Amino acid sequence: MGNWLEFWANNETNWHSDVVTQELEKYLGLLKLESGDTVFVPLCGKSLDMIYMLNRGFSVIGVEVSEIGIKQFFHENGLDFTISQVGEFDLYSAKNIEIYCGDFFSLTSKHLCGVKAVFDRKSLIALDRNLRQKYVKHLNDIISLGVRILLITLHYPKHQMSGPPFSVDKSEVESLFSMAFNYQELKPFQDIENGLKLARSGVDYIENAAYCLQKVRE
Ligand SMILES: C[S@@+](CC[C@H](N)C(=O)[O-])C[C@H]1O[C@@H](n2cnc3c(N)ncnc32)[C@H](O)[C@@H]1O
């Protein structure tokens, strides 16, 4: 996690987007949420997608290891917040949003009480292969049966770049989630902003994908 803290400290957050993720706008309906429902955003950074969900009438729970990132999120969006201690986490709270500052792998189902859906953009793909398996296993352990996940991934020729972001293709998504989830692959899409950033890293192609998954087995 040390690298991530350094990225934040050095303001090297080029994964951050100043616009809401289009696939969230497009596919939020697939999560079948009702007004007031809570969405969990793992490894949330200072994503504006959280603001989008708040504006749509949902509550948000995030987890992020960087205090800098969390503070920037609240300051840049003009949200007054309080900080409290919950076990090993500092919990940053504002109206309808709570962000746990600490390690995703230390979260338990108690922290995610009432969560109805998960939005994962650049979280799974932020982790190397071993951590991705651990991440999905842990996510599965802490969410309830029936919870849906909107997952955004990308893949590119692995030998051309080491990541992050890491290349995660459809067969890996299948093998990671098949033990407990049903899944639907959504239409592949172009992500011009990220495409340009990655093209500069010398990869020949990038394919973006989105999946709607649902936990159907314990
Ligand atoms: C690539 S960024 C994506 C952030 C966000 N999902 C977005 O779309 O902008 C990955 C984030 O995960 C955070 N992170 C990495 N490992 C973590 C962990 N084990 N627990 C909590 N946060 C973590 C990093 O600090 C970083 O902000």
PDB file of N, CA and C and ligand atoms in Angstrom, residues 1 4 8 15-17 42-47 49 63-66 102-105 121-123 126-127, ligand 1:
ATOM      1  N   MET A   1       0.824  -1.221   0.000  1.00  0.00           N
ATOM      2  CA  MET A   1       0.000   0.000   0.000  1.00  0.00           C
ATOM      3  C   MET A   1       0.847   1.256   0.000  1.00  0.00           C
ATOM      4  N   TRP A   4       0.777   3.489  -3.016  1.00  0.00           N
ATOM      5  CA  TRP A   4      -0.415   4.330  -3.180  1.00  0.00           C
ATOM      6  C   TRP A   4      -0.313   5.588  -2.328  1.00  0.00           C
ATOM      7  N   TRP A   8      -0.323   9.505  -3.724  1.00  0.00           N
ATOM      8  CA  TRP A   8      -1.158  10.610  -3.218  1.00  0.00           C
ATOM      9  C   TRP A   8      -0.292  11.762  -2.703  1.00  0.00           C
ATOM     10  N   TRP A  15      -4.991   8.441 -12.406  1.00  0.00           N
ATOM     11  CA  TRP A  15      -6.176   7.600 -12.611  1.00  0.00           C
ATOM     12  C   TRP A  15      -7.465   8.379 -12.354  1.00  0.00           C
ATOM     13  N   HIS A  16      -7.333   9.490 -11.602  1.00  0.00           N
ATOM     14  CA  HIS A  16      -8.541  10.228 -11.223  1.00  0.00           C
ATOM     15  C   HIS A  16      -9.157  10.901 -12.445  1.00  0.00           C
ATOM     16  N   SER A  17     -10.468  10.840 -12.529  1.00  0.00           N
ATOM     17  CA  SER A  17     -11.142  11.472 -13.655  1.00  0.00           C
ATOM     18  C   SER A  17     -11.988  12.650 -13.167  1.00  0.00           C
ATOM     19  N   PRO A  42     -15.366   0.304  -3.179  1.00  0.00           N
ATOM     20  CA  PRO A  42     -14.059  -0.082  -2.636  1.00  0.00           C
ATOM     21  C   PRO A  42     -12.933   0.680  -3.318  1.00  0.00           C
ATOM     22  N   LEU A  43     -11.876   0.976  -2.556  1.00  0.00           N
ATOM     23  CA  LEU A  43     -10.700   1.668  -3.110  1.00  0.00           C
ATOM     24  C   LEU A  43     -11.158   2.921  -3.860  1.00  0.00           C
ATOM     25  N   CYS A  44     -11.891   3.768  -3.137  1.00  0.00           N
ATOM     26  CA  CYS A  44     -12.699   4.807  -3.789  1.00  0.00           C
ATOM     27  C   CYS A  44     -11.924   6.025  -4.256  1.00  0.00           C
ATOM     28  N   GLY A  45     -10.690   6.229  -3.750  1.00  0.00           N
ATOM     29  CA  GLY A  45      -9.981   7.447  -4.145  1.00  0.00           C
ATOM     30  C   GLY A  45     -10.836   8.660  -3.835  1.00  0.00           C
ATOM     31  N   LYS A  46     -10.853   9.613  -4.772  1.00  0.00           N
ATOM     32  CA  LYS A  46     -11.719  10.792  -4.602  1.00  0.00           C
ATOM     33  C   LYS A  46     -12.697  10.838  -5.779  1.00  0.00           C
ATOM     34  N   SER A  47     -13.169   9.655  -6.136  1.00  0.00           N
ATOM     35  CA  SER A  47     -13.958   9.512  -7.350  1.00  0.00           C
ATOM     36  C   SER A  47     -15.242  10.356  -7.352  1.00  0.00           C
ATOM     37  N   ASP A  49     -17.638   9.716  -9.092  1.00  0.00           N
ATOM     38  CA  ASP A  49     -18.768   8.789  -9.227  1.00  0.00           C
ATOM     39  C   ASP A  49     -19.563   8.728  -7.923  1.00  0.00           C
ATOM     40  N   VAL A  63     -14.124   2.970   0.947  1.00  0.00           N
ATOM     41  CA  VAL A  63     -12.918   2.698   1.736  1.00  0.00           C
ATOM     42  C   VAL A  63     -11.729   3.135   0.898  1.00  0.00           C
ATOM     43  N   GLU A  64     -10.810   3.812   1.569  1.00  0.00           N
ATOM     44  CA  GLU A  64      -9.649   4.368   0.870  1.00  0.00           C
ATOM     45  C   GLU A  64      -8.499   4.461   1.879  1.00  0.00           C
ATOM     46  N   VAL A  65      -7.319   4.001   1.452  1.00  0.00           N
ATOM     47  CA  VAL A  65      -6.203   3.974   2.393  1.00  0.00           C
ATOM     48  C   VAL A  65      -5.593   5.358   2.613  1.00  0.00           C
ATOM     49  N   SER A  66      -5.798   6.262   1.639  1.00  0.00           N
ATOM     50  CA  SER A  66      -5.119   7.557   1.733  1.00  0.00           C
ATOM     51  C   SER A  66      -5.999   8.629   2.380  1.00  0.00           C
ATOM     52  N   GLY A 102      -8.471   3.453   5.621  1.00  0.00           N
ATOM     53  CA  GLY A 102      -7.710   2.293   6.075  1.00  0.00           C
ATOM     54  C   GLY A 102      -7.689   1.240   4.996  1.00  0.00           C
ATOM     55  N   ASP A 103      -7.368   0.029   5.422  1.00  0.00           N
ATOM     56  CA  ASP A 103      -7.137  -1.067   4.479  1.00  0.00           C
ATOM     57  C   ASP A 103      -8.444  -1.811   4.167  1.00  0.00           C
ATOM     58  N   PHE A 104      -8.770  -1.886   2.892  1.00  0.00           N
ATOM     59  CA  PHE A 104      -9.945  -2.645   2.440  1.00  0.00           C
ATOM     60  C   PHE A 104      -9.989  -4.037   3.079  1.00  0.00           C
ATOM     61  N   PHE A 105      -8.812  -4.683   3.200  1.00  0.00           N
ATOM     62  CA  PHE A 105      -8.783  -6.061   3.662  1.00  0.00           C
ATOM     63  C   PHE A 105      -9.094  -6.176   5.158  1.00  0.00           C
ATOM     64  N   ARG A 121     -14.738   0.721 -10.069  1.00  0.00           N
ATOM     65  CA  ARG A 121     -14.024   1.295 -11.212  1.00  0.00           C
ATOM     66  C   ARG A 121     -12.574   1.483 -10.783  1.00  0.00           C
ATOM     67  N   LYS A 122     -11.670   0.825 -11.496  1.00  0.00           N
ATOM     68  CA  LYS A 122     -10.236   0.970 -11.224  1.00  0.00           C
ATOM     69  C   LYS A 122      -9.850   0.515  -9.820  1.00  0.00           C
ATOM     70  N   SER A 123     -10.607  -0.411  -9.268  1.00  0.00           N
ATOM     71  CA  SER A 123     -10.244  -0.962  -7.964  1.00  0.00           C
ATOM     72  C   SER A 123      -9.641  -2.339  -8.174  1.00  0.00           C
ATOM     73  N   ALA A 126      -6.573  -2.120 -10.084  1.00  0.00           N
ATOM     74  CA  ALA A 126      -5.454  -1.426  -9.426  1.00  0.00           C
ATOM     75  C   ALA A 126      -4.517  -2.430  -8.751  1.00  0.00           C
ATOM     76  N   LEU A 127      -4.969  -3.678  -8.648  1.00  0.00           N
ATOM     77  CA  LEU A 127      -4.237  -4.656  -7.828  1.00  0.00           C
ATOM     78  C   LEU A 127      -3.535  -5.695  -8.696  1.00  0.00           C
TER      79      LEU A 127
HETATM   80  C1  LIG B   1      -6.417   3.399  -9.208  1.00  0.00           C
HETATM   81  S1  LIG B   1      -7.028   4.218  -7.813  1.00  0.00           S
HETATM   82  C2  LIG B   1      -8.777   4.232  -8.188  1.00  0.00           C
HETATM   83  C3  LIG B   1      -9.579   5.130  -7.305  1.00  0.00           C
HETATM   84  C4  LIG B   1     -11.069   5.213  -7.665  1.00  0.00           C
HETATM   85  N1  LIG B   1     -11.697   3.910  -7.714  1.00  0.00           N
HETATM   86  C5  LIG B   1     -11.283   5.970  -8.931  1.00  0.00           C
HETATM   87  O1  LIG B   1     -11.987   5.464  -9.812  1.00  0.00           O
HETATM   88  O2  LIG B   1     -10.794   7.097  -9.060  1.00  0.00           O
HETATM   89  C6  LIG B   1      -6.892   2.984  -6.545  1.00  0.00           C
HETATM   90  C7  LIG B   1      -7.119   3.533  -5.153  1.00  0.00           C
HETATM   91  O3  LIG B   1      -7.110   2.472  -4.216  1.00  0.00           O
HETATM   92  C8  LIG B   1      -6.473   2.883  -3.024  1.00  0.00           C
HETATM   93  N2  LIG B   1      -6.031   1.641  -2.364  1.00  0.00           N
HETATM   94  C9  LIG B   1      -5.092   0.778  -2.824  1.00  0.00           C
HETATM   95  N3  LIG B   1      -5.011  -0.293  -2.013  1.00  0.00           N
HETATM   96  C10 LIG B   1      -5.918  -0.107  -1.015  1.00  0.00           C
HETATM   97  C11 LIG B   1      -6.321  -0.869   0.107  1.00  0.00           C
HETATM   98  N4  LIG B   1      -5.767  -2.074   0.393  1.00  0.00           N
HETATM   99  N5  LIG B   1      -7.285  -0.388   0.909  1.00  0.00           N
HETATM  100  C12 LIG B   1      -7.870   0.819   0.642  1.00  0.00           C
HETATM  101  N6  LIG B   1      -7.530   1.595  -0.420  1.00  0.00           N
HETATM  102  C13 LIG B   1      -6.572   1.135  -1.240  1.00  0.00           C
HETATM  103  C14 LIG B   1      -5.371   3.813  -3.523  1.00  0.00           C
HETATM  104  O4  LIG B   1      -4.922   4.716  -2.537  1.00  0.00           O
HETATM  105  C15 LIG B   1      -6.057   4.510  -4.689  1.00  0.00           C
HETATM  106  O5  LIG B   1      -6.684   5.699  -4.280  1.00  0.00           O
END
